[in-house]
Coordinates of C-alpha atoms (C1' of nucleotides) in Angstrom, one line a residue:
Chain A
M1027 CA 270.4 -24.4 -186.3
A1028 CA 272.8 -25.7 -188.7
A1029 CA 277.3 -26.4 -187.8
R1030 CA 278.4 -24.0 -185.4
R1031 CA 281.9 -25.3 -184.6
C1032 CA 284.4 -26.1 -186.5
R1033 CA 288.6 -26.7 -186.3
I1034 CA 290.0 -26.6 -189.4
D1035 CA 291.5 -23.4 -189.7
D1036 CA 290.8 -20.8 -192.8
R1037 CA 290.4 -23.2 -195.2
M1038 CA 286.3 -23.3 -194.8
T1039 CA 284.6 -24.3 -198.1
L1040 CA 281.0 -25.7 -198.2
R1041 CA 280.9 -24.5 -194.5
M1042 CA 280.9 -21.3 -196.2
A1043 CA 278.0 -21.9 -198.0
V1044 CA 275.9 -22.8 -195.4
T1045 CA 276.5 -20.5 -192.8
S1046 CA 276.3 -17.6 -195.3
F1047 CA 272.8 -16.7 -195.0
E1048 CA 273.0 -17.9 -192.3
S1049 CA 274.6 -14.5 -190.8
S1050 CA 272.3 -12.5 -192.7
L1051 CA 269.1 -12.6 -190.9
R1052 CA 271.2 -11.2 -188.5
Q1053 CA 272.1 -7.7 -189.9
R1054 CA 270.3 -5.9 -186.8
C1055 CA 272.2 -2.4 -187.2
S1056 CA 272.7 -1.4 -190.5
N1057 CA 276.0 0.4 -190.1
C1058 CA 279.5 -0.8 -188.7
S1059 CA 279.9 -0.5 -184.7
L1060 CA 282.2 2.5 -185.3
R1061 CA 279.5 4.8 -186.4
E1062 CA 277.7 3.1 -183.6
I1063 CA 280.6 4.3 -181.0
C1064 CA 280.4 8.0 -182.3
L1065 CA 277.0 8.3 -182.6
P1066 CA 276.3 10.0 -179.1
L1067 CA 278.3 12.4 -180.4
G1068 CA 276.7 14.4 -182.4
L1069 CA 278.6 14.7 -185.5
D1070 CA 277.4 16.8 -188.1
A1071 CA 276.6 14.6 -191.4
E1072 CA 280.2 15.9 -193.0
E1073 CA 281.9 14.6 -190.6
L1074 CA 279.7 11.3 -190.8
G1075 CA 280.7 10.7 -194.3
K1076 CA 284.0 10.8 -193.6
L1077 CA 283.7 7.9 -190.5
D1078 CA 282.0 6.1 -193.0
Q1079 CA 284.4 6.3 -196.2
L1080 CA 287.4 4.7 -193.6
V1081 CA 284.9 1.8 -192.9
K1082 CA 286.3 -1.0 -195.1
R1083 CA 283.7 -3.4 -196.6
R1084 CA 282.0 -5.9 -194.1
R1085 CA 284.5 -8.8 -193.4
R1086 CA 282.8 -12.3 -192.9
V1087 CA 284.7 -14.7 -190.3
F1088 CA 283.8 -18.3 -190.2
A1089 CA 284.3 -20.1 -186.6
G1090 CA 288.1 -21.3 -186.5
Q1091 CA 289.2 -19.0 -188.8
H1092 CA 292.3 -16.7 -187.3
L1093 CA 291.0 -12.7 -188.3
F1094 CA 294.4 -11.8 -187.7
R1095 CA 297.3 -13.6 -186.3
A1096 CA 300.3 -12.8 -183.3
G1097 CA 303.2 -11.3 -185.7
D1098 CA 301.0 -10.2 -188.7
P1099 CA 301.2 -6.1 -188.9
L1100 CA 298.6 -4.4 -187.9
Q1101 CA 297.2 -2.4 -190.5
S1102 CA 293.5 -2.0 -189.3
L1103 CA 292.1 -2.4 -186.3
A1104 CA 288.7 -4.5 -186.4
A1105 CA 285.6 -3.9 -185.1
V1106 CA 282.2 -7.1 -184.2
R1107 CA 279.7 -6.5 -185.5
T1108 CA 277.7 -9.8 -185.1
G1109 CA 279.6 -13.4 -183.3
F1110 CA 282.5 -13.8 -180.9
F1111 CA 285.9 -14.0 -181.4
K1112 CA 288.8 -14.9 -178.5
I1113 CA 291.9 -13.4 -178.8
Y1114 CA 295.0 -15.4 -177.4
E1115 CA 298.7 -15.2 -176.9
V1116 CA 301.2 -17.4 -177.2
S1117 CA 304.0 -17.4 -174.5
A1118 CA 307.8 -17.8 -175.6
G1119 CA 307.1 -21.5 -173.9
G1120 CA 304.7 -21.7 -175.6
H1121 CA 301.9 -21.7 -173.3
E1122 CA 298.4 -20.5 -174.5
Q1123 CA 296.2 -17.6 -172.6
I1124 CA 293.0 -16.0 -173.7
T1125 CA 293.5 -12.4 -172.5
A1126 CA 289.3 -11.3 -173.8
F1127 CA 286.7 -12.2 -175.9
P1128 CA 285.7 -9.8 -178.1
M1129 CA 281.8 -9.9 -178.8
E1130 CA 279.5 -6.8 -180.8
G1131 CA 280.5 -3.5 -181.0
E1132 CA 283.9 -4.1 -179.6
L1133 CA 287.5 -3.6 -180.9
M1134 CA 290.1 -6.3 -181.9
G1135 CA 293.9 -5.3 -182.2
L1136 CA 293.9 -2.0 -180.0
D1137 CA 297.4 -3.6 -178.6
A1138 CA 299.4 -3.5 -181.7
I1139 CA 298.9 -0.2 -181.8
S1140 CA 302.4 0.2 -179.5
N1141 CA 304.2 -1.1 -181.9
D1142 CA 302.1 -2.5 -184.8
I1143 CA 303.0 -5.7 -185.1
H1144 CA 299.6 -7.9 -183.7
R1145 CA 300.6 -9.9 -179.8
G1146 CA 297.2 -11.4 -180.4
N1147 CA 295.6 -14.2 -182.1
A1148 CA 291.8 -13.5 -182.8
L1149 CA 289.8 -16.4 -183.6
A1150 CA 286.1 -16.4 -184.8
L1151 CA 284.6 -18.8 -182.2
E1152 CA 281.8 -18.1 -184.6
D1153 CA 280.7 -17.2 -187.5
S1154 CA 281.2 -13.4 -187.5
E1155 CA 281.3 -10.2 -189.1
V1156 CA 283.9 -7.8 -188.7
C1157 CA 284.0 -3.8 -189.5
E1158 CA 288.0 -3.4 -190.2
I1159 CA 288.9 0.0 -190.1
P1160 CA 292.6 1.6 -191.1
F1161 CA 294.2 1.8 -188.6
A1162 CA 296.9 5.2 -190.4
K1163 CA 293.8 6.2 -192.0
L1164 CA 291.4 6.4 -188.7
E1165 CA 294.4 8.6 -187.5
D1166 CA 294.3 11.2 -189.7
L1167 CA 290.6 11.6 -188.9
L1168 CA 291.5 11.7 -185.3
S1169 CA 293.4 15.5 -186.4
D1170 CA 290.0 16.2 -187.6
L1171 CA 288.0 15.6 -185.7
P1172 CA 288.3 16.3 -182.1
R1173 CA 285.6 14.1 -180.4
L1174 CA 286.2 11.4 -182.4
Q1175 CA 290.0 11.5 -180.7
H1176 CA 289.2 12.4 -177.3
Q1177 CA 285.9 8.9 -178.1
F1178 CA 289.1 6.8 -179.4
H1179 CA 291.3 7.9 -176.1
K1180 CA 288.2 6.2 -174.4
L1181 CA 288.5 3.2 -176.0
L1182 CA 292.2 2.6 -175.3
S1183 CA 291.5 3.6 -171.8
G1184 CA 288.2 2.0 -171.4
A1185 CA 290.3 -1.3 -172.9
I1186 CA 292.8 -0.6 -169.8
A1187 CA 290.7 -1.3 -167.3
S1188 CA 288.4 -3.5 -168.1
D1189 CA 292.3 -5.6 -167.6
H1190 CA 292.4 -4.1 -164.8
G1191 CA 289.0 -5.7 -163.7
L1192 CA 289.9 -8.4 -165.4
M1193 CA 293.7 -8.9 -163.3
M1194 CA 291.4 -8.1 -160.6
V1195 CA 289.3 -10.9 -160.9
L1196 CA 292.7 -13.9 -161.6
G1197 CA 294.5 -11.8 -158.3
T1198 CA 291.7 -12.5 -155.9
M1199 CA 289.3 -14.3 -156.4
T1200 CA 288.6 -18.6 -156.2
A1201 CA 287.3 -20.6 -158.9
E1202 CA 284.2 -20.4 -158.2
L1203 CA 284.1 -16.4 -157.2
K1204 CA 286.2 -16.4 -160.8
V1205 CA 283.2 -18.6 -162.4
A1206 CA 280.7 -16.4 -161.0
A1207 CA 282.1 -13.4 -162.1
F1208 CA 283.1 -14.0 -165.9
L1209 CA 279.0 -14.6 -165.9
L1210 CA 278.3 -11.9 -164.9
N1211 CA 280.6 -9.8 -167.4
L1212 CA 278.7 -11.7 -170.1
A1213 CA 275.3 -10.8 -168.9
D1214 CA 276.7 -7.3 -168.4
R1215 CA 277.8 -7.2 -171.7
L1216 CA 274.8 -8.1 -173.5
E1217 CA 272.1 -6.2 -171.4
A1218 CA 274.8 -3.1 -172.4
R1219 CA 273.8 -3.8 -176.2
G1220 CA 270.4 -4.4 -175.4
Q1221 CA 270.6 -7.8 -175.4
P1222 CA 268.2 -10.1 -172.7
R1223 CA 271.3 -10.1 -169.5
A1224 CA 269.5 -13.6 -168.4
T1225 CA 270.7 -16.0 -171.5
I1226 CA 274.3 -16.6 -172.2
H1227 CA 274.8 -18.7 -175.4
L1228 CA 278.5 -19.2 -174.1
P1229 CA 280.6 -19.5 -177.9
M1230 CA 282.9 -21.1 -175.5
S1231 CA 284.8 -24.7 -174.1
R1232 CA 285.1 -25.4 -170.1
E1233 CA 288.9 -25.3 -171.5
E1234 CA 289.1 -21.6 -173.2
I1235 CA 286.9 -19.9 -170.0
G1236 CA 289.1 -21.8 -167.5
N1237 CA 292.1 -20.9 -169.5
Y1238 CA 291.0 -17.8 -169.6
L1239 CA 290.6 -17.8 -165.8
G1240 CA 293.6 -19.4 -164.6
L1241 CA 291.8 -23.1 -163.8
K1242 CA 291.7 -26.6 -165.2
L1243 CA 288.3 -26.9 -167.6
E1244 CA 287.6 -29.6 -164.7
T1245 CA 287.1 -26.7 -161.5
V1246 CA 284.7 -25.4 -164.2
S1247 CA 282.6 -28.0 -165.8
R1248 CA 282.1 -28.3 -161.1
M1249 CA 282.0 -24.6 -160.0
F1250 CA 279.0 -24.3 -163.1
S1251 CA 277.5 -27.6 -161.5
K1252 CA 278.3 -25.9 -158.5
L1253 CA 275.9 -22.7 -159.4
R1254 CA 273.3 -25.2 -160.3
D1255 CA 272.9 -26.9 -157.8
D1256 CA 272.7 -23.3 -155.8
G1257 CA 269.9 -21.8 -157.7
L1258 CA 271.7 -19.3 -158.9
I1259 CA 272.5 -20.4 -163.1
A1260 CA 270.8 -22.4 -165.2
T1261 CA 272.5 -25.3 -167.5
E1262 CA 271.8 -26.6 -171.0
G1263 CA 274.6 -27.2 -172.7
R1264 CA 276.5 -24.2 -173.3
K1265 CA 273.3 -22.4 -173.2
T1266 CA 273.8 -20.6 -169.6
E1267 CA 270.9 -19.4 -168.3
I1268 CA 270.9 -16.8 -165.0
R1269 CA 268.1 -17.9 -162.6
N1270 CA 269.1 -15.4 -159.1
Y1271 CA 270.8 -11.9 -160.8
T1272 CA 271.5 -10.2 -157.9
G1273 CA 271.9 -13.8 -155.7
L1274 CA 275.4 -13.8 -158.4
R1275 CA 277.1 -10.3 -158.0
N1276 CA 276.3 -10.7 -154.4
L1277 CA 278.1 -14.0 -154.4
C1278 CA 281.1 -11.7 -155.6
L1279 CA 280.8 -9.3 -154.1
Q1280 CA 280.9 -11.1 -149.9
G1281 CA 283.9 -13.2 -151.8
S1282 CA 286.6 -10.6 -152.3
A1283 CA 285.7 -9.3 -149.1
R1284 CA 288.5 -10.3 -147.2
A1285 CA 291.9 -11.4 -147.9
Chain B
M1108 CA 320.2 7.2 -145.5
A1109 CA 316.8 9.5 -144.3
A1110 CA 313.6 8.0 -143.6
R1111 CA 312.4 5.8 -146.1
R1112 CA 309.2 4.6 -145.3
C1113 CA 305.9 6.9 -143.9
R1114 CA 302.7 5.3 -143.3
I1115 CA 301.2 9.0 -142.0
D1116 CA 298.9 9.9 -145.3
D1117 CA 299.1 13.1 -147.2
R1118 CA 300.6 15.3 -144.0
M1119 CA 304.3 14.8 -144.0
T1120 CA 305.8 17.6 -141.9
L1121 CA 309.0 17.2 -140.3
R1122 CA 309.0 14.6 -143.2
M1123 CA 309.5 16.9 -145.7
A1124 CA 311.8 19.2 -145.6
V1125 CA 314.3 16.4 -144.0
T1126 CA 313.9 14.5 -147.6
S1127 CA 313.5 17.3 -149.9
F1128 CA 317.3 18.4 -150.6
E1129 CA 317.1 14.4 -151.2
S1130 CA 315.3 13.9 -154.2
S1131 CA 317.1 16.9 -155.7
L1132 CA 320.3 15.2 -155.3
R1133 CA 318.4 12.7 -157.9
Q1134 CA 317.2 15.9 -161.0
R1135 CA 319.7 13.6 -163.7
C1136 CA 317.2 14.4 -166.7
S1137 CA 317.0 18.6 -167.8
N1138 CA 313.4 18.1 -168.3
C1139 CA 310.2 16.1 -168.5
S1140 CA 309.7 12.3 -169.1
L1141 CA 306.8 13.4 -171.6
R1142 CA 309.8 15.2 -173.5
E1143 CA 312.1 12.6 -173.1
I1144 CA 309.4 9.8 -174.3
C1145 CA 309.1 12.4 -177.8
L1146 CA 312.5 13.3 -179.0
P1147 CA 312.6 10.3 -180.5
L1148 CA 310.3 11.7 -183.2
G1149 CA 311.8 15.1 -184.2
L1150 CA 309.6 17.5 -183.3
D1151 CA 311.3 20.6 -184.0
A1152 CA 311.4 23.7 -181.3
E1153 CA 308.3 25.0 -182.2
E1154 CA 306.8 21.4 -180.9
L1155 CA 309.0 21.1 -178.6
G1156 CA 308.6 24.7 -176.9
K1157 CA 304.3 23.7 -176.4
L1158 CA 305.0 20.6 -175.5
D1159 CA 306.8 22.2 -172.6
Q1160 CA 304.6 25.3 -172.2
L1161 CA 301.6 21.3 -171.8
V1162 CA 303.6 20.6 -168.6
K1163 CA 303.0 21.8 -165.9
R1164 CA 305.5 22.4 -163.2
R1165 CA 306.9 19.4 -161.6
R1166 CA 305.2 18.1 -158.6
R1167 CA 307.3 16.5 -155.0
V1168 CA 304.7 12.9 -153.8
F1169 CA 307.0 12.0 -150.7
A1170 CA 306.2 8.4 -149.8
G1171 CA 303.0 7.6 -148.5
Q1172 CA 301.3 10.1 -150.1
H1173 CA 298.4 9.4 -153.1
L1174 CA 299.6 11.8 -155.9
F1175 CA 295.3 10.6 -156.8
R1176 CA 292.6 8.6 -155.1
A1177 CA 290.2 6.4 -157.6
G1178 CA 287.0 8.6 -158.1
D1179 CA 289.1 11.8 -158.0
P1180 CA 288.4 13.6 -161.4
L1181 CA 291.4 12.9 -164.0
Q1182 CA 292.4 16.5 -164.4
S1183 CA 296.3 15.1 -165.3
L1184 CA 298.0 12.5 -166.6
A1185 CA 301.1 11.7 -164.8
A1186 CA 304.5 10.7 -165.9
V1187 CA 306.9 9.6 -163.2
R1188 CA 310.0 11.3 -163.3
T1189 CA 312.1 9.4 -160.3
G1190 CA 310.7 7.4 -157.4
F1191 CA 308.1 4.3 -157.2
F1192 CA 304.5 4.3 -157.0
K1193 CA 301.7 1.4 -156.6
I1194 CA 298.6 2.1 -158.1
Y1195 CA 295.8 0.1 -156.3
E1196 CA 292.3 -0.4 -157.2
V1197 CA 289.5 -1.3 -154.4
S1198 CA 286.5 -3.8 -155.1
A1199 CA 283.7 -3.4 -154.3
G1200 CA 283.9 -6.2 -152.4
G1201 CA 286.9 -3.5 -150.2
H1202 CA 289.9 -5.8 -151.4
E1203 CA 292.3 -4.1 -153.0
Q1204 CA 294.7 -5.3 -155.6
I1205 CA 297.8 -3.5 -156.9
T1206 CA 298.0 -3.3 -160.5
A1207 CA 301.5 -1.8 -161.5
F1208 CA 304.3 -0.4 -160.1
P1209 CA 305.0 2.6 -162.3
M1210 CA 308.5 3.5 -162.7
E1211 CA 310.4 6.7 -163.8
G1212 CA 309.3 7.7 -167.1
E1213 CA 306.0 5.7 -167.0
L1214 CA 302.5 7.1 -167.1
M1215 CA 299.7 6.7 -164.0
G1216 CA 296.7 7.5 -165.1
L1217 CA 296.1 6.4 -168.6
D1218 CA 293.1 4.1 -167.9
A1219 CA 290.9 7.5 -166.1
I1220 CA 290.1 8.5 -170.0
S1221 CA 287.4 6.7 -170.3
N1222 CA 285.1 7.8 -167.4
D1223 CA 286.8 10.8 -166.4
I1224 CA 287.2 9.2 -162.8
H1225 CA 290.3 8.0 -161.7
R1226 CA 289.9 3.9 -161.0
G1227 CA 293.2 3.2 -158.8
N1228 CA 294.9 4.9 -156.4
A1229 CA 298.4 6.3 -157.0
L1230 CA 300.6 5.8 -153.4
A1231 CA 304.3 6.8 -153.6
L1232 CA 306.4 4.1 -152.2
E1233 CA 309.5 6.6 -152.0
D1234 CA 309.9 9.9 -151.9
S1235 CA 308.8 10.4 -155.9
E1236 CA 308.8 13.3 -158.5
V1237 CA 306.0 13.7 -161.4
C1238 CA 304.8 15.6 -164.4
E1239 CA 301.2 16.3 -164.3
I1240 CA 300.0 16.5 -167.6
P1241 CA 296.4 18.5 -167.9
F1242 CA 295.0 16.4 -169.8
A1243 CA 292.6 18.3 -171.7
K1244 CA 295.8 20.6 -173.0
L1245 CA 297.0 17.8 -174.4
E1246 CA 295.2 16.2 -176.7
D1247 CA 294.1 19.3 -178.4
L1248 CA 298.1 19.4 -178.7
L1249 CA 297.8 15.8 -180.4
S1250 CA 295.7 17.2 -183.1
D1251 CA 298.5 19.7 -184.2
L1252 CA 300.9 17.2 -183.9
P1253 CA 300.2 14.1 -185.7
R1254 CA 303.2 12.6 -184.8
L1255 CA 302.7 13.0 -181.1
Q1256 CA 299.7 12.0 -181.1
H1257 CA 300.5 8.8 -182.6
Q1258 CA 303.0 8.0 -180.1
F1259 CA 300.3 9.2 -177.6
H1260 CA 298.3 6.0 -179.2
K1261 CA 301.1 4.1 -178.8
L1262 CA 302.1 4.8 -175.1
L1263 CA 298.2 4.2 -175.0
S1264 CA 298.6 0.5 -176.7
G1265 CA 301.8 -0.3 -174.5
A1266 CA 300.2 0.2 -172.0
I1267 CA 297.4 -2.4 -172.6
A1268 CA 299.7 -4.7 -174.2
S1269 CA 302.1 -4.8 -170.8
D1270 CA 299.0 -5.7 -168.6
H1271 CA 298.1 -8.4 -170.8
G1272 CA 302.2 -9.5 -170.4
L1273 CA 300.9 -9.6 -166.4
M1274 CA 298.2 -11.3 -167.3
M1275 CA 300.0 -13.9 -169.0
V1276 CA 301.5 -14.1 -165.6
L1277 CA 298.5 -14.3 -162.9
G1278 CA 297.0 -17.2 -165.0
T1279 CA 299.9 -19.8 -166.2
M1280 CA 303.0 -19.2 -163.7
T1281 CA 303.7 -21.3 -160.3
A1282 CA 305.0 -19.3 -157.5
E1283 CA 308.4 -19.7 -158.0
L1284 CA 307.6 -18.7 -161.7
K1285 CA 305.7 -15.0 -161.4
V1286 CA 308.1 -14.0 -158.6
A1287 CA 311.2 -14.7 -161.7
A1288 CA 309.7 -13.0 -163.9
F1289 CA 308.6 -9.8 -161.5
L1290 CA 312.3 -9.7 -160.8
L1291 CA 312.7 -10.0 -164.6
N1292 CA 310.4 -7.3 -165.5
L1293 CA 311.7 -4.4 -163.1
A1294 CA 315.2 -5.6 -164.2
D1295 CA 314.6 -5.1 -168.4
R1296 CA 312.6 -2.1 -167.2
L1297 CA 316.0 -0.9 -165.3
E1298 CA 317.3 -1.7 -167.8
A1299 CA 315.4 0.6 -170.6
R1300 CA 316.2 3.9 -168.2
G1301 CA 320.1 2.9 -168.7
Q1302 CA 320.1 2.0 -164.9
P1303 CA 321.9 -1.6 -164.1
R1304 CA 319.4 -4.4 -164.1
A1305 CA 321.4 -6.2 -161.8
T1306 CA 320.5 -4.5 -158.5
I1307 CA 317.1 -3.9 -158.2
H1308 CA 316.2 -2.2 -154.9
L1309 CA 312.2 -2.9 -154.4
P1310 CA 310.5 0.2 -153.1
M1311 CA 307.3 -2.6 -152.2
S1312 CA 307.2 -4.7 -149.5
R1313 CA 306.5 -8.7 -149.7
E1314 CA 302.9 -8.1 -149.0
E1315 CA 302.5 -6.1 -152.2
I1316 CA 304.4 -8.1 -153.9
G1317 CA 302.2 -10.8 -153.6
N1318 CA 299.2 -9.0 -153.7
Y1319 CA 300.3 -8.6 -157.5
L1320 CA 301.7 -11.6 -158.6
G1321 CA 298.0 -13.1 -156.6
L1322 CA 300.0 -14.7 -154.4
K1323 CA 300.8 -14.9 -150.0
L1324 CA 303.4 -12.8 -148.4
E1325 CA 304.6 -15.9 -147.4
T1326 CA 304.8 -17.5 -150.7
V1327 CA 306.8 -15.0 -152.0
S1328 CA 309.7 -14.6 -148.8
R1329 CA 309.5 -18.8 -149.5
M1330 CA 310.5 -17.6 -153.7
F1331 CA 313.0 -14.9 -152.8
S1332 CA 314.5 -17.4 -150.8
K1333 CA 314.1 -20.2 -153.2
L1334 CA 315.7 -18.8 -155.9
R1335 CA 318.5 -17.7 -153.3
D1336 CA 319.3 -21.2 -152.5
D1337 CA 319.6 -22.1 -156.4
G1338 CA 321.9 -18.7 -156.6
L1339 CA 319.7 -17.1 -159.6
I1340 CA 319.8 -14.2 -157.4
A1341 CA 321.6 -12.5 -153.9
T1342 CA 318.9 -10.6 -151.9
E1343 CA 320.2 -8.5 -149.1
G1344 CA 316.6 -6.6 -147.3
R1345 CA 314.5 -5.1 -150.1
K1346 CA 318.2 -4.9 -152.0
T1347 CA 318.1 -7.5 -154.5
E1348 CA 320.6 -8.6 -156.6
I1349 CA 320.2 -10.8 -160.3
R1350 CA 323.5 -12.8 -160.1
N1351 CA 321.5 -14.7 -162.9
Y1352 CA 320.2 -13.4 -165.7
T1353 CA 319.7 -16.0 -168.0
G1354 CA 319.6 -18.7 -165.8
L1355 CA 315.7 -16.7 -164.6
R1356 CA 315.0 -16.2 -167.9
N1357 CA 315.1 -20.0 -169.4
L1358 CA 313.0 -20.5 -165.6
C1359 CA 310.5 -18.3 -166.5
L1360 CA 311.0 -20.2 -170.4
Q1361 CA 310.7 -23.7 -169.8
G1362 CA 308.2 -23.1 -166.9
S1363 CA 305.6 -21.8 -169.0
A1364 CA 306.0 -24.4 -171.6
R1365 CA 303.4 -26.7 -171.0
A1366 CA 300.2 -26.4 -169.4
Chain C
dC642 C1' 319.0 0.5 -126.8
dG643 C1' 313.7 -0.7 -126.6
dT644 C1' 309.6 -1.0 -129.5
dC645 C1' 306.8 -2.2 -134.0
dA646 C1' 307.0 -3.4 -138.8
dA647 C1' 308.5 -6.9 -142.0
dT648 C1' 310.6 -10.6 -143.1
dT649 C1' 312.2 -15.9 -142.5
dT650 C1' 310.6 -19.7 -141.7
dG651 C1' 308.3 -24.6 -140.0
dA652 C1' 303.9 -27.6 -139.7
dT653 C1' 299.9 -28.3 -141.6
dT654 C1' 295.1 -27.7 -143.7
dT655 C1' 292.8 -27.2 -148.4
dG656 C1' 291.3 -26.0 -153.0
dC657 C1' 292.5 -27.1 -157.0
dC658 C1' 294.6 -29.9 -160.5
dT659 C1' 295.8 -34.9 -161.7
dC660 C1' 294.3 -38.2 -163.5
dA661 C1' 291.0 -41.9 -164.3
dA662 C1' 286.1 -43.3 -165.9
dA663 C1' 281.0 -42.0 -167.6
dT664 C1' 278.3 -39.9 -169.6
dT665 C1' 276.4 -36.6 -172.7
dT666 C1' 276.4 -33.2 -177.0
dC667 C1' 277.7 -32.4 -181.9
dG668 C1' 278.7 -33.5 -186.4
dT669 C1' 279.2 -37.3 -189.8
dG670 C1' 277.8 -40.7 -192.6
dG671 C1' 274.6 -45.1 -193.0
Chain D
dC1320 C1' 265.7 -39.6 -189.7
dC1321 C1' 268.9 -42.5 -186.6
dA1322 C1' 272.9 -45.0 -185.4
dC1323 C1' 277.3 -44.6 -184.7
dG1324 C1' 282.4 -42.1 -183.1
dA1325 C1' 284.8 -38.3 -182.2
dA1326 C1' 284.9 -34.7 -179.1
dA1327 C1' 283.4 -32.0 -174.5
dT1328 C1' 281.4 -32.9 -169.7
dT1329 C1' 280.3 -34.0 -166.1
dT1330 C1' 282.3 -37.0 -162.2
dG1331 C1' 284.9 -39.1 -158.7
dA1332 C1' 289.1 -40.1 -156.5
dG1333 C1' 293.6 -38.4 -155.0
dG1334 C1' 298.1 -35.6 -154.5
dC1335 C1' 300.1 -31.2 -154.3
dA1336 C1' 301.6 -26.3 -154.3
dA1337 C1' 300.1 -22.4 -152.4
dA1338 C1' 297.0 -20.8 -148.7
dT1339 C1' 296.9 -20.9 -143.2
dC1340 C1' 298.7 -20.6 -138.7
dA1341 C1' 302.3 -20.2 -136.1
dA1342 C1' 306.8 -18.3 -134.3
dA1343 C1' 311.7 -17.0 -134.3
dT1344 C1' 314.9 -13.6 -136.4
dT1345 C1' 316.3 -9.7 -138.5
dG1346 C1' 315.5 -3.9 -139.5
dA1347 C1' 314.0 0.1 -139.1
dC1348 C1' 312.7 4.3 -136.8
dG1349 C1' 312.6 6.7 -132.9

DNA sequence: CGTCAATTTGATTTGCCTCAAATTTCGTGG
DNA sequence: CCACGAAATTTGAGGCAAATCAAATTGACG
């Protein structure tokens, strides 16, 4: 296990060498996420070719580095190939709020299209790889490929839908349920990517989880302990194992039953 | 002032006659919201013509009626022409969560594109009028009109951005600040539509505001009273007047300063 | 004018936050 | 490889903001 966390921002030196071979081990899919997303569309070879041309070379982002910051002009959307990010926004009053934890296969920067400027900051929580997709070129391509256009709309719409899911968590759940829902959400997303849903790595701190869920870090920790004591999960540092998936899910369901 | 609220759902009878002429008084803009949205694009006459063909006849939705419900297949997006809606989702556990209060010029149903089925329920809070935009036809048109396509992407992206704004409110603010932010948000949206921002009508109940903000109705009421006692707003039933706009805004800013 | 729902206000409880300390984990250098 | 220091996490005690319970008041509509 090489080094994993890093606070110095945007100027990695020796760490780069150390971790560069590490991430090379992770290359599983032979192509970028955007193309993967489009595989079910039945595009022909020519169309797929256009898609490939669009995607710039993969880019590596080390733990603690920003891929983009609030205020940056939108040039490219970024699809996470490997690793984990956090997206956070800073309010006028200076408060940080994490709005998402994008993982493999998920797009970042969609909210920037509205005014061509990034609202959020994208910070790599672990050494990661992204595919950058120049947005202007993507839009050109979308006009030519209606099925791809439709898929892109689904993607944007899906982002709205998942934000609504989070709003429901924030608005209706107690601390215990919020944490349970958070773990279930991660488990489900892992499973959707063919990874085992029971074992979750959690590259983010308790404080970051709490920020995301509208809780304090101590409360998050207490709820992890409670879920552990109730036999629903097992914890070993940041490695979390879901011991009773249906139990967790039932907890969330009955919890939001009345209010 | 004719009747304003109604609980009987989807079977209005005499009310229809009473209120039908009432909403006819409100016709201010001569065309649909979609076209208005596209005015700054500099489309030529032919393009505008295509746009007009797309939009089905305006549809009236009476207070208490649903325009669509969760589970309905997505056929059309709907732009609010006049009136006010609430969009709410129901969790598996049966809890209702309001995710938005769309008003004039705002689109509903964007989150349904992701899987062609509405997640949310759209309920008219007052007698309203919408323009329905068949989504399949809209996508066809977008391929032909790149500027319109871009505008549509901005619209979707803007929905994501505004959801993030709400998440920040839910995650970081106290009850008082949530209510203040809610009123400011309404005021700003009114102003963006050329209406006076100081006078807000509030077609939703305290309970609905509380649901939206993650508070109980009693708390919402208390915070209205507090803002009133502090001279920031004046209340007269559901008619709310902003007496000190900058004061309200400063309250929100300093409030989220540290956490 | 009477009924019922919505809102306001008050009293009390509670869940989460705050403050504080102990413990574990992790990165670094010996 | 081990030991050290810093940061993250866990756990405890007490306080506070918002929820809950309850009652009075206002307002809407037949």
